[in-house]
């Protein structure tokens, strides 16, 4: 071990997550490149370090720091060097020299205790004097806070967030209630707060711990799609999480209800426990739906006459249920149109657009995802937006569904007479509440979707609940039209939905099953199909062929498939830059997916010469794109999403992306691809269900190819099990309608 001492001249690289730093230390007029992990370090700091010299194959000799101590500047030269290092904004080398010349060895005491005296120096106003003193004070406290939080295992990035949030109150929060961190700071959930609390000596059965645990269980339930949990299930999960006897939790639930953090509602014999925000959101959603559900007195014969005129103009012929859908849409303020593939939903939407346009009404179209909105635009010739863009997302972070992040709301409603939303099965309680908040009574809201699809990724089961309430008009399209009958994708999707056997003789033009039993053989065939065969068959790029799989883990799970497919579809190349983040390798040209809503991230559409022609905010869970550039110098990755939206991610933000050569069937909702390939072996019965298979098959436009075990396919058709979602929107609609 060797010792060195000197001043941090400049920092070459610093990882804000783990504190790993590369910097240049000036020691007795010698520059030493140092590497190591530092909880906090700034340019101009005086450092004493122990470590060893190592020879890096690219960067030459470096000093690897094992232990270190930051010393306050003591002599006049040290003080001048620190002040003039750039560490203090607004103080350069010349001004630093004047300050030290004036106050000598007393400089730091003057700055800390009598900062107003800095104004005695030419070029420093009283305001600037206070700013200099404040910076030195903050840097000293930041350094102290970093070292303090290090003992609790807090990463550098989270330590900065904690200090910025609380300042000097941080010590009080850690000592009294570390669980506040989970409520107040993005990136700190219950488990991190619990670990900090454990190290801080917080009692195992602390009131703060139990209440935070209950809130965490409700948050986890929301991520599974639940709006509430039955009390017994909540208590069971909380007991398992905390290790607290179940009998001890009732008083905490009562306290949380009094504090308006949760709502306990009795439905029949069952106590339902909601987070307060989820309860009022569900109630409010039901109230707004009931308010919109008004019916006008319009003669059906008049509407039918106009429909006949539109049929003649467009050359379309509607069946009885399609006509009924149009009549109901004209008469009703609220309508659901549901049906499977090939049942004429698009034709019905186009007729509705023609009808309302002829009436001179303002029409808006939207869908939950960019791909679904693009498909709606292509099918109707009428501009469709994502629901987020329709509501004018305004860059507020996701906060449990608050509509505060949308420019369109009750105070600034959507300017429309008719709003048509497609792919309604994907809409969760948060997005539905935000949409309804921006729709005025008297505006027609028409919701179109397939109730047999998987429910939304977010909490709620909106489309099914609205239909099951039996209070809101619903038209179900069931007839498969002649052109659709020519597609085995459509025919087999309906067979799957009805639980009927599907013929797998491979005589079809668009539905194939390649029977294989070995996972590695299946993957080999998937690679051939995606890279070589399917692109030619459907006239598309390999990037347009989507691999869909039921699971994340396992031999045929997303995680393993993506690593293998990346190597074959986008292999390493000297001309392609790469970056590894949190165990995932990203390479220029990779197909990626956003895996969480980010309302604040900026995107831009670039015109000629890369000049932005449109800008906006927000990339959402399920959006897919291509990695266009990895800039090692700026540590940024540029991804191009649908509609040519370019987004720059910092390396730290790459946790929001994952490879998307293969995606789970759940994540494919609302998307449509020229062709899909589904690797299929055994899996958990709860997962391998009929509606999962139905959702997968209906994602393909031109070709479906399954590779795997025929028995698993048959078992999935027979398995009608659906994971129970705890929602009460249907009951709330019924209650309010009866008033």
mmCIF file of C-alpha atoms in Angstrom, residues 231-465:
data_model
loop_
_atom_site.group_PDB
_atom_site.id
_atom_site.type_symbol
_atom_site.label_atom_id
_atom_site.label_comp_id
_atom_site.label_asym_id
_atom_site.label_seq_id
_atom_site.Cartn_x
_atom_site.Cartn_y
_atom_site.Cartn_z
ATOM 1 C CA UNK A 231 -58.557 -7.237 3.938
ATOM 2 C CA UNK A 232 -57.635 -10.893 4.600
ATOM 3 C CA UNK A 233 -55.332 -10.995 1.575
ATOM 4 C CA UNK A 234 -53.760 -7.635 2.475
ATOM 5 C CA UNK A 235 -53.090 -8.807 6.041
ATOM 6 C CA UNK A 236 -51.618 -12.088 4.802
ATOM 7 C CA UNK A 237 -49.261 -10.370 2.372
ATOM 8 C CA UNK A 238 -48.248 -7.737 4.927
ATOM 9 C CA UNK A 239 -47.552 -10.408 7.556
ATOM 10 C CA UNK A 240 -45.377 -12.281 5.073
ATOM 11 C CA UNK A 241 -43.508 -9.098 4.150
ATOM 12 C CA UNK A 242 -42.944 -7.819 7.695
ATOM 13 C CA UNK A 243 -42.974 -10.945 9.824
ATOM 14 C CA UNK A 244 -45.504 -9.290 12.176
ATOM 15 C CA UNK A 245 -48.316 -11.429 13.689
ATOM 16 C CA UNK A 246 -51.541 -10.852 11.749
ATOM 17 C CA UNK A 247 -53.581 -9.947 14.869
ATOM 18 C CA UNK A 248 -51.355 -6.926 15.439
ATOM 19 C CA UNK A 249 -52.160 -5.208 12.136
ATOM 20 C CA UNK A 250 -55.803 -4.131 12.641
ATOM 21 C CA UNK A 251 -55.007 -1.035 14.762
ATOM 22 C CA UNK A 252 -52.599 0.185 12.090
ATOM 23 C CA UNK A 253 -55.286 -0.130 9.394
ATOM 24 C CA UNK A 254 -57.671 1.912 11.545
ATOM 25 C CA UNK A 255 -54.989 4.591 12.090
ATOM 26 C CA UNK A 256 -54.217 4.755 8.358
ATOM 27 C CA UNK A 257 -57.929 5.115 7.575
ATOM 28 C CA UNK A 258 -58.222 7.972 10.091
ATOM 29 C CA UNK A 259 -55.139 9.598 8.499
ATOM 30 C CA UNK A 260 -56.885 9.231 5.095
ATOM 31 C CA UNK A 261 -54.050 7.122 3.688
ATOM 32 C CA UNK A 262 -56.339 4.167 2.997
ATOM 33 C CA UNK A 263 -60.073 3.565 2.636
ATOM 34 C CA UNK A 264 -61.750 0.442 4.042
ATOM 35 C CA UNK A 265 -65.063 -0.257 2.312
ATOM 36 C CA UNK A 266 -67.458 -3.073 3.063
ATOM 37 C CA UNK A 267 -68.836 -4.825 -0.019
ATOM 38 C CA UNK A 268 -71.218 -7.562 1.108
ATOM 39 C CA UNK A 269 -69.363 -9.745 3.614
ATOM 40 C CA UNK A 270 -65.944 -8.555 2.454
ATOM 41 C CA UNK A 271 -63.808 -5.656 3.704
ATOM 42 C CA UNK A 272 -61.971 -4.061 0.761
ATOM 43 C CA UNK A 273 -58.846 -2.000 1.451
ATOM 44 C CA UNK A 274 -57.865 0.706 -1.050
ATOM 45 C CA UNK A 275 -55.126 3.276 -1.091
ATOM 46 C CA UNK A 276 -57.008 6.560 -0.698
ATOM 47 C CA UNK A 277 -56.021 7.730 -4.200
ATOM 48 C CA UNK A 278 -57.208 4.469 -5.822
ATOM 49 C CA UNK A 279 -60.570 4.573 -4.030
ATOM 50 C CA UNK A 280 -61.420 8.129 -4.972
ATOM 51 C CA UNK A 281 -60.191 7.540 -8.514
ATOM 52 C CA UNK A 282 -62.494 4.542 -8.946
ATOM 53 C CA UNK A 283 -65.443 6.442 -7.439
ATOM 54 C CA UNK A 284 -64.754 9.483 -9.578
ATOM 55 C CA UNK A 285 -64.400 7.364 -12.736
ATOM 56 C CA UNK A 286 -67.775 5.734 -12.059
ATOM 57 C CA UNK A 287 -69.400 9.117 -11.393
ATOM 58 C CA UNK A 288 -68.073 10.628 -14.643
ATOM 59 C CA UNK A 289 -69.199 7.589 -16.665
ATOM 60 C CA UNK A 290 -72.705 7.809 -15.224
ATOM 61 C CA UNK A 291 -72.829 11.561 -15.900
ATOM 62 C CA UNK A 292 -71.878 11.015 -19.568
ATOM 63 C CA UNK A 293 -74.430 8.215 -19.962
ATOM 64 C CA UNK A 294 -77.324 10.260 -21.363
ATOM 65 C CA UNK A 295 -79.651 9.360 -24.239
ATOM 66 C CA UNK A 296 -81.127 11.710 -26.829
ATOM 67 C CA UNK A 297 -84.535 11.386 -28.450
ATOM 68 C CA UNK A 298 -83.594 10.843 -32.107
ATOM 69 C CA UNK A 299 -85.814 8.870 -34.504
ATOM 70 C CA UNK A 300 -84.027 5.629 -35.460
ATOM 71 C CA UNK A 301 -85.585 5.772 -38.946
ATOM 72 C CA UNK A 302 -83.880 9.122 -39.614
ATOM 73 C CA UNK A 303 -80.520 7.661 -38.554
ATOM 74 C CA UNK A 304 -81.038 4.534 -40.684
ATOM 75 C CA UNK A 305 -81.797 6.665 -43.727
ATOM 76 C CA UNK A 306 -78.519 8.526 -43.275
ATOM 77 C CA UNK A 307 -76.639 5.222 -42.777
ATOM 78 C CA UNK A 308 -78.069 3.960 -46.092
ATOM 79 C CA UNK A 309 -76.819 7.123 -47.789
ATOM 80 C CA UNK A 310 -73.310 6.608 -46.359
ATOM 81 C CA UNK A 311 -73.339 2.943 -47.452
ATOM 82 C CA UNK A 312 -74.177 4.023 -50.980
ATOM 83 C CA UNK A 313 -71.453 6.684 -51.031
ATOM 84 C CA UNK A 314 -68.718 4.440 -49.598
ATOM 85 C CA UNK A 315 -69.732 1.126 -51.146
ATOM 86 C CA UNK A 316 -69.926 -0.575 -47.745
ATOM 87 C CA UNK A 317 -72.749 -2.744 -46.423
ATOM 88 C CA UNK A 318 -73.279 -2.863 -42.667
ATOM 89 C CA UNK A 319 -74.854 -5.853 -40.935
ATOM 90 C CA UNK A 320 -77.573 -5.458 -38.330
ATOM 91 C CA UNK A 321 -75.264 -5.107 -35.310
ATOM 92 C CA UNK A 322 -73.037 -2.566 -37.070
ATOM 93 C CA UNK A 323 -76.116 -0.469 -37.884
ATOM 94 C CA UNK A 324 -77.230 -0.795 -34.285
ATOM 95 C CA UNK A 325 -73.807 0.443 -33.170
ATOM 96 C CA UNK A 326 -74.144 3.555 -35.354
ATOM 97 C CA UNK A 327 -77.701 4.235 -34.151
ATOM 98 C CA UNK A 328 -76.669 3.869 -30.492
ATOM 99 C CA UNK A 329 -73.620 6.096 -31.025
ATOM 100 C CA UNK A 330 -75.827 8.853 -32.439
ATOM 101 C CA UNK A 331 -78.434 8.545 -29.666
ATOM 102 C CA UNK A 332 -76.176 7.944 -26.645
ATOM 103 C CA UNK A 333 -73.580 9.999 -24.853
ATOM 104 C CA UNK A 334 -71.621 6.855 -23.954
ATOM 105 C CA UNK A 335 -71.234 3.635 -25.939
ATOM 106 C CA UNK A 336 -69.072 0.500 -25.964
ATOM 107 C CA UNK A 337 -68.523 -1.334 -29.258
ATOM 108 C CA UNK A 338 -66.834 -4.694 -28.716
ATOM 109 C CA UNK A 339 -65.924 -7.582 -30.972
ATOM 110 C CA UNK A 340 -63.114 -9.889 -32.013
ATOM 111 C CA UNK A 341 -60.918 -9.691 -35.129
ATOM 112 C CA UNK A 342 -62.707 -9.526 -38.477
ATOM 113 C CA UNK A 343 -66.065 -8.497 -37.001
ATOM 114 C CA UNK A 344 -66.118 -5.081 -38.662
ATOM 115 C CA UNK A 345 -65.069 -2.710 -35.870
ATOM 116 C CA UNK A 346 -63.008 -0.580 -38.275
ATOM 117 C CA UNK A 347 -65.850 -0.402 -40.833
ATOM 118 C CA UNK A 348 -68.174 0.694 -38.035
ATOM 119 C CA UNK A 349 -65.733 3.392 -36.891
ATOM 120 C CA UNK A 350 -65.378 4.677 -40.471
ATOM 121 C CA UNK A 351 -69.178 4.856 -40.821
ATOM 122 C CA UNK A 352 -69.416 6.760 -37.543
ATOM 123 C CA UNK A 353 -66.785 9.246 -38.756
ATOM 124 C CA UNK A 354 -68.699 9.772 -42.031
ATOM 125 C CA UNK A 355 -71.963 10.211 -40.129
ATOM 126 C CA UNK A 356 -70.674 12.742 -37.611
ATOM 127 C CA UNK A 357 -68.654 14.630 -40.233
ATOM 128 C CA UNK A 358 -71.807 15.062 -42.306
ATOM 129 C CA UNK A 359 -73.402 16.606 -39.201
ATOM 130 C CA UNK A 360 -70.528 19.091 -38.964
ATOM 131 C CA UNK A 361 -69.356 17.684 -35.619
ATOM 132 C CA UNK A 362 -65.786 17.891 -34.291
ATOM 133 C CA UNK A 363 -64.306 14.361 -33.999
ATOM 134 C CA UNK A 364 -61.215 13.174 -32.105
ATOM 135 C CA UNK A 365 -59.671 9.688 -32.418
ATOM 136 C CA UNK A 366 -57.194 8.117 -30.010
ATOM 137 C CA UNK A 367 -55.700 4.823 -28.832
ATOM 138 C CA UNK A 368 -53.526 3.904 -25.838
ATOM 139 C CA UNK A 369 -50.262 3.247 -27.753
ATOM 140 C CA UNK A 370 -48.408 4.859 -30.628
ATOM 141 C CA UNK A 371 -48.686 1.734 -32.762
ATOM 142 C CA UNK A 372 -52.437 1.426 -32.164
ATOM 143 C CA UNK A 373 -52.941 5.122 -32.946
ATOM 144 C CA UNK A 374 -50.903 4.778 -36.146
ATOM 145 C CA UNK A 375 -52.965 1.775 -37.199
ATOM 146 C CA UNK A 376 -56.176 3.681 -36.464
ATOM 147 C CA UNK A 377 -54.972 6.559 -38.644
ATOM 148 C CA UNK A 378 -54.147 4.185 -41.523
ATOM 149 C CA UNK A 379 -57.521 2.406 -41.228
ATOM 150 C CA UNK A 380 -59.656 5.550 -41.073
ATOM 151 C CA UNK A 381 -57.622 8.170 -42.977
ATOM 152 C CA UNK A 382 -58.352 10.412 -39.998
ATOM 153 C CA UNK A 383 -55.622 11.541 -37.598
ATOM 154 C CA UNK A 384 -55.504 9.504 -34.386
ATOM 155 C CA UNK A 385 -53.276 10.316 -31.416
ATOM 156 C CA UNK A 386 -52.209 8.415 -28.357
ATOM 157 C CA UNK A 387 -54.501 9.165 -25.411
ATOM 158 C CA UNK A 388 -51.549 10.788 -23.630
ATOM 159 C CA UNK A 389 -50.912 13.171 -26.516
ATOM 160 C CA UNK A 390 -54.645 13.832 -26.908
ATOM 161 C CA UNK A 391 -54.685 14.925 -23.261
ATOM 162 C CA UNK A 392 -51.553 17.037 -23.817
ATOM 163 C CA UNK A 393 -49.175 15.438 -21.360
ATOM 164 C CA UNK A 394 -47.337 18.172 -19.503
ATOM 165 C CA UNK A 395 -44.336 16.484 -17.955
ATOM 166 C CA UNK A 396 -45.395 15.637 -14.410
ATOM 167 C CA UNK A 397 -43.972 12.356 -13.138
ATOM 168 C CA UNK A 398 -46.280 9.366 -12.726
ATOM 169 C CA UNK A 399 -47.842 9.769 -9.305
ATOM 170 C CA UNK A 400 -50.521 7.183 -8.921
ATOM 171 C CA UNK A 401 -52.677 8.435 -11.747
ATOM 172 C CA UNK A 402 -53.088 12.099 -10.919
ATOM 173 C CA UNK A 403 -54.402 14.101 -13.859
ATOM 174 C CA UNK A 404 -52.265 17.083 -12.863
ATOM 175 C CA UNK A 405 -49.787 16.062 -15.558
ATOM 176 C CA UNK A 406 -52.271 16.620 -18.388
ATOM 177 C CA UNK A 407 -52.965 19.927 -20.089
ATOM 178 C CA UNK A 408 -56.518 18.762 -20.843
ATOM 179 C CA UNK A 409 -58.677 18.266 -17.757
ATOM 180 C CA UNK A 410 -61.900 19.529 -16.153
ATOM 181 C CA UNK A 411 -60.639 23.118 -16.286
ATOM 182 C CA UNK A 412 -59.457 22.803 -19.905
ATOM 183 C CA UNK A 413 -61.593 20.063 -21.510
ATOM 184 C CA UNK A 414 -61.151 18.516 -24.937
ATOM 185 C CA UNK A 415 -62.718 20.563 -27.710
ATOM 186 C CA UNK A 416 -64.803 17.876 -29.409
ATOM 187 C CA UNK A 417 -68.334 16.705 -30.062
ATOM 188 C CA UNK A 418 -67.349 13.053 -30.534
ATOM 189 C CA UNK A 419 -64.363 11.136 -29.109
ATOM 190 C CA UNK A 420 -63.615 7.596 -30.306
ATOM 191 C CA UNK A 421 -61.082 5.513 -28.337
ATOM 192 C CA UNK A 422 -59.822 2.236 -29.829
ATOM 193 C CA UNK A 423 -58.111 -0.705 -28.025
ATOM 194 C CA UNK A 424 -60.022 0.037 -24.827
ATOM 195 C CA UNK A 425 -58.916 -3.240 -23.213
ATOM 196 C CA UNK A 426 -55.507 -1.590 -22.688
ATOM 197 C CA UNK A 427 -56.821 1.435 -20.788
ATOM 198 C CA UNK A 428 -56.205 1.301 -17.015
ATOM 199 C CA UNK A 429 -57.950 3.203 -14.217
ATOM 200 C CA UNK A 430 -55.377 6.045 -14.226
ATOM 201 C CA UNK A 431 -55.687 6.781 -17.941
ATOM 202 C CA UNK A 432 -59.472 6.340 -17.924
ATOM 203 C CA UNK A 433 -59.843 8.816 -15.069
ATOM 204 C CA UNK A 434 -57.626 11.351 -16.853
ATOM 205 C CA UNK A 435 -59.599 10.934 -20.097
ATOM 206 C CA UNK A 436 -63.022 11.295 -18.469
ATOM 207 C CA UNK A 437 -61.811 14.331 -16.532
ATOM 208 C CA UNK A 438 -61.266 16.073 -19.883
ATOM 209 C CA UNK A 439 -64.630 15.107 -21.451
ATOM 210 C CA UNK A 440 -67.589 17.443 -20.920
ATOM 211 C CA UNK A 441 -71.153 16.227 -20.496
ATOM 212 C CA UNK A 442 -72.791 16.312 -23.926
ATOM 213 C CA UNK A 443 -69.699 15.064 -25.734
ATOM 214 C CA UNK A 444 -70.198 11.572 -27.148
ATOM 215 C CA UNK A 445 -67.565 9.077 -25.932
ATOM 216 C CA UNK A 446 -67.377 5.881 -28.011
ATOM 217 C CA UNK A 447 -65.149 3.109 -26.636
ATOM 218 C CA UNK A 448 -64.072 0.347 -29.014
ATOM 219 C CA UNK A 449 -62.247 -2.812 -27.991
ATOM 220 C CA UNK A 450 -62.115 -6.573 -27.639
ATOM 221 C CA UNK A 451 -63.280 -7.657 -24.174
ATOM 222 C CA UNK A 452 -61.591 -11.054 -24.611
ATOM 223 C CA UNK A 453 -58.119 -9.533 -24.812
ATOM 224 C CA UNK A 454 -55.862 -9.484 -21.776
ATOM 225 C CA UNK A 455 -56.658 -6.629 -19.380
ATOM 226 C CA UNK A 456 -54.491 -3.516 -19.111
ATOM 227 C CA UNK A 457 -50.962 -3.665 -17.695
ATOM 228 C CA UNK A 458 -51.959 -1.003 -15.138
ATOM 229 C CA UNK A 459 -54.625 -1.472 -12.445
ATOM 230 C CA UNK A 460 -58.271 -1.951 -13.288
ATOM 231 C CA UNK A 461 -60.310 -3.899 -15.798
ATOM 232 C CA UNK A 462 -62.072 -0.947 -17.360
ATOM 233 C CA UNK A 463 -63.647 -2.384 -20.512
ATOM 234 C CA UNK A 464 -64.933 -5.553 -18.815
ATOM 235 C CA UNK A 465 -66.208 -3.664 -15.770
#
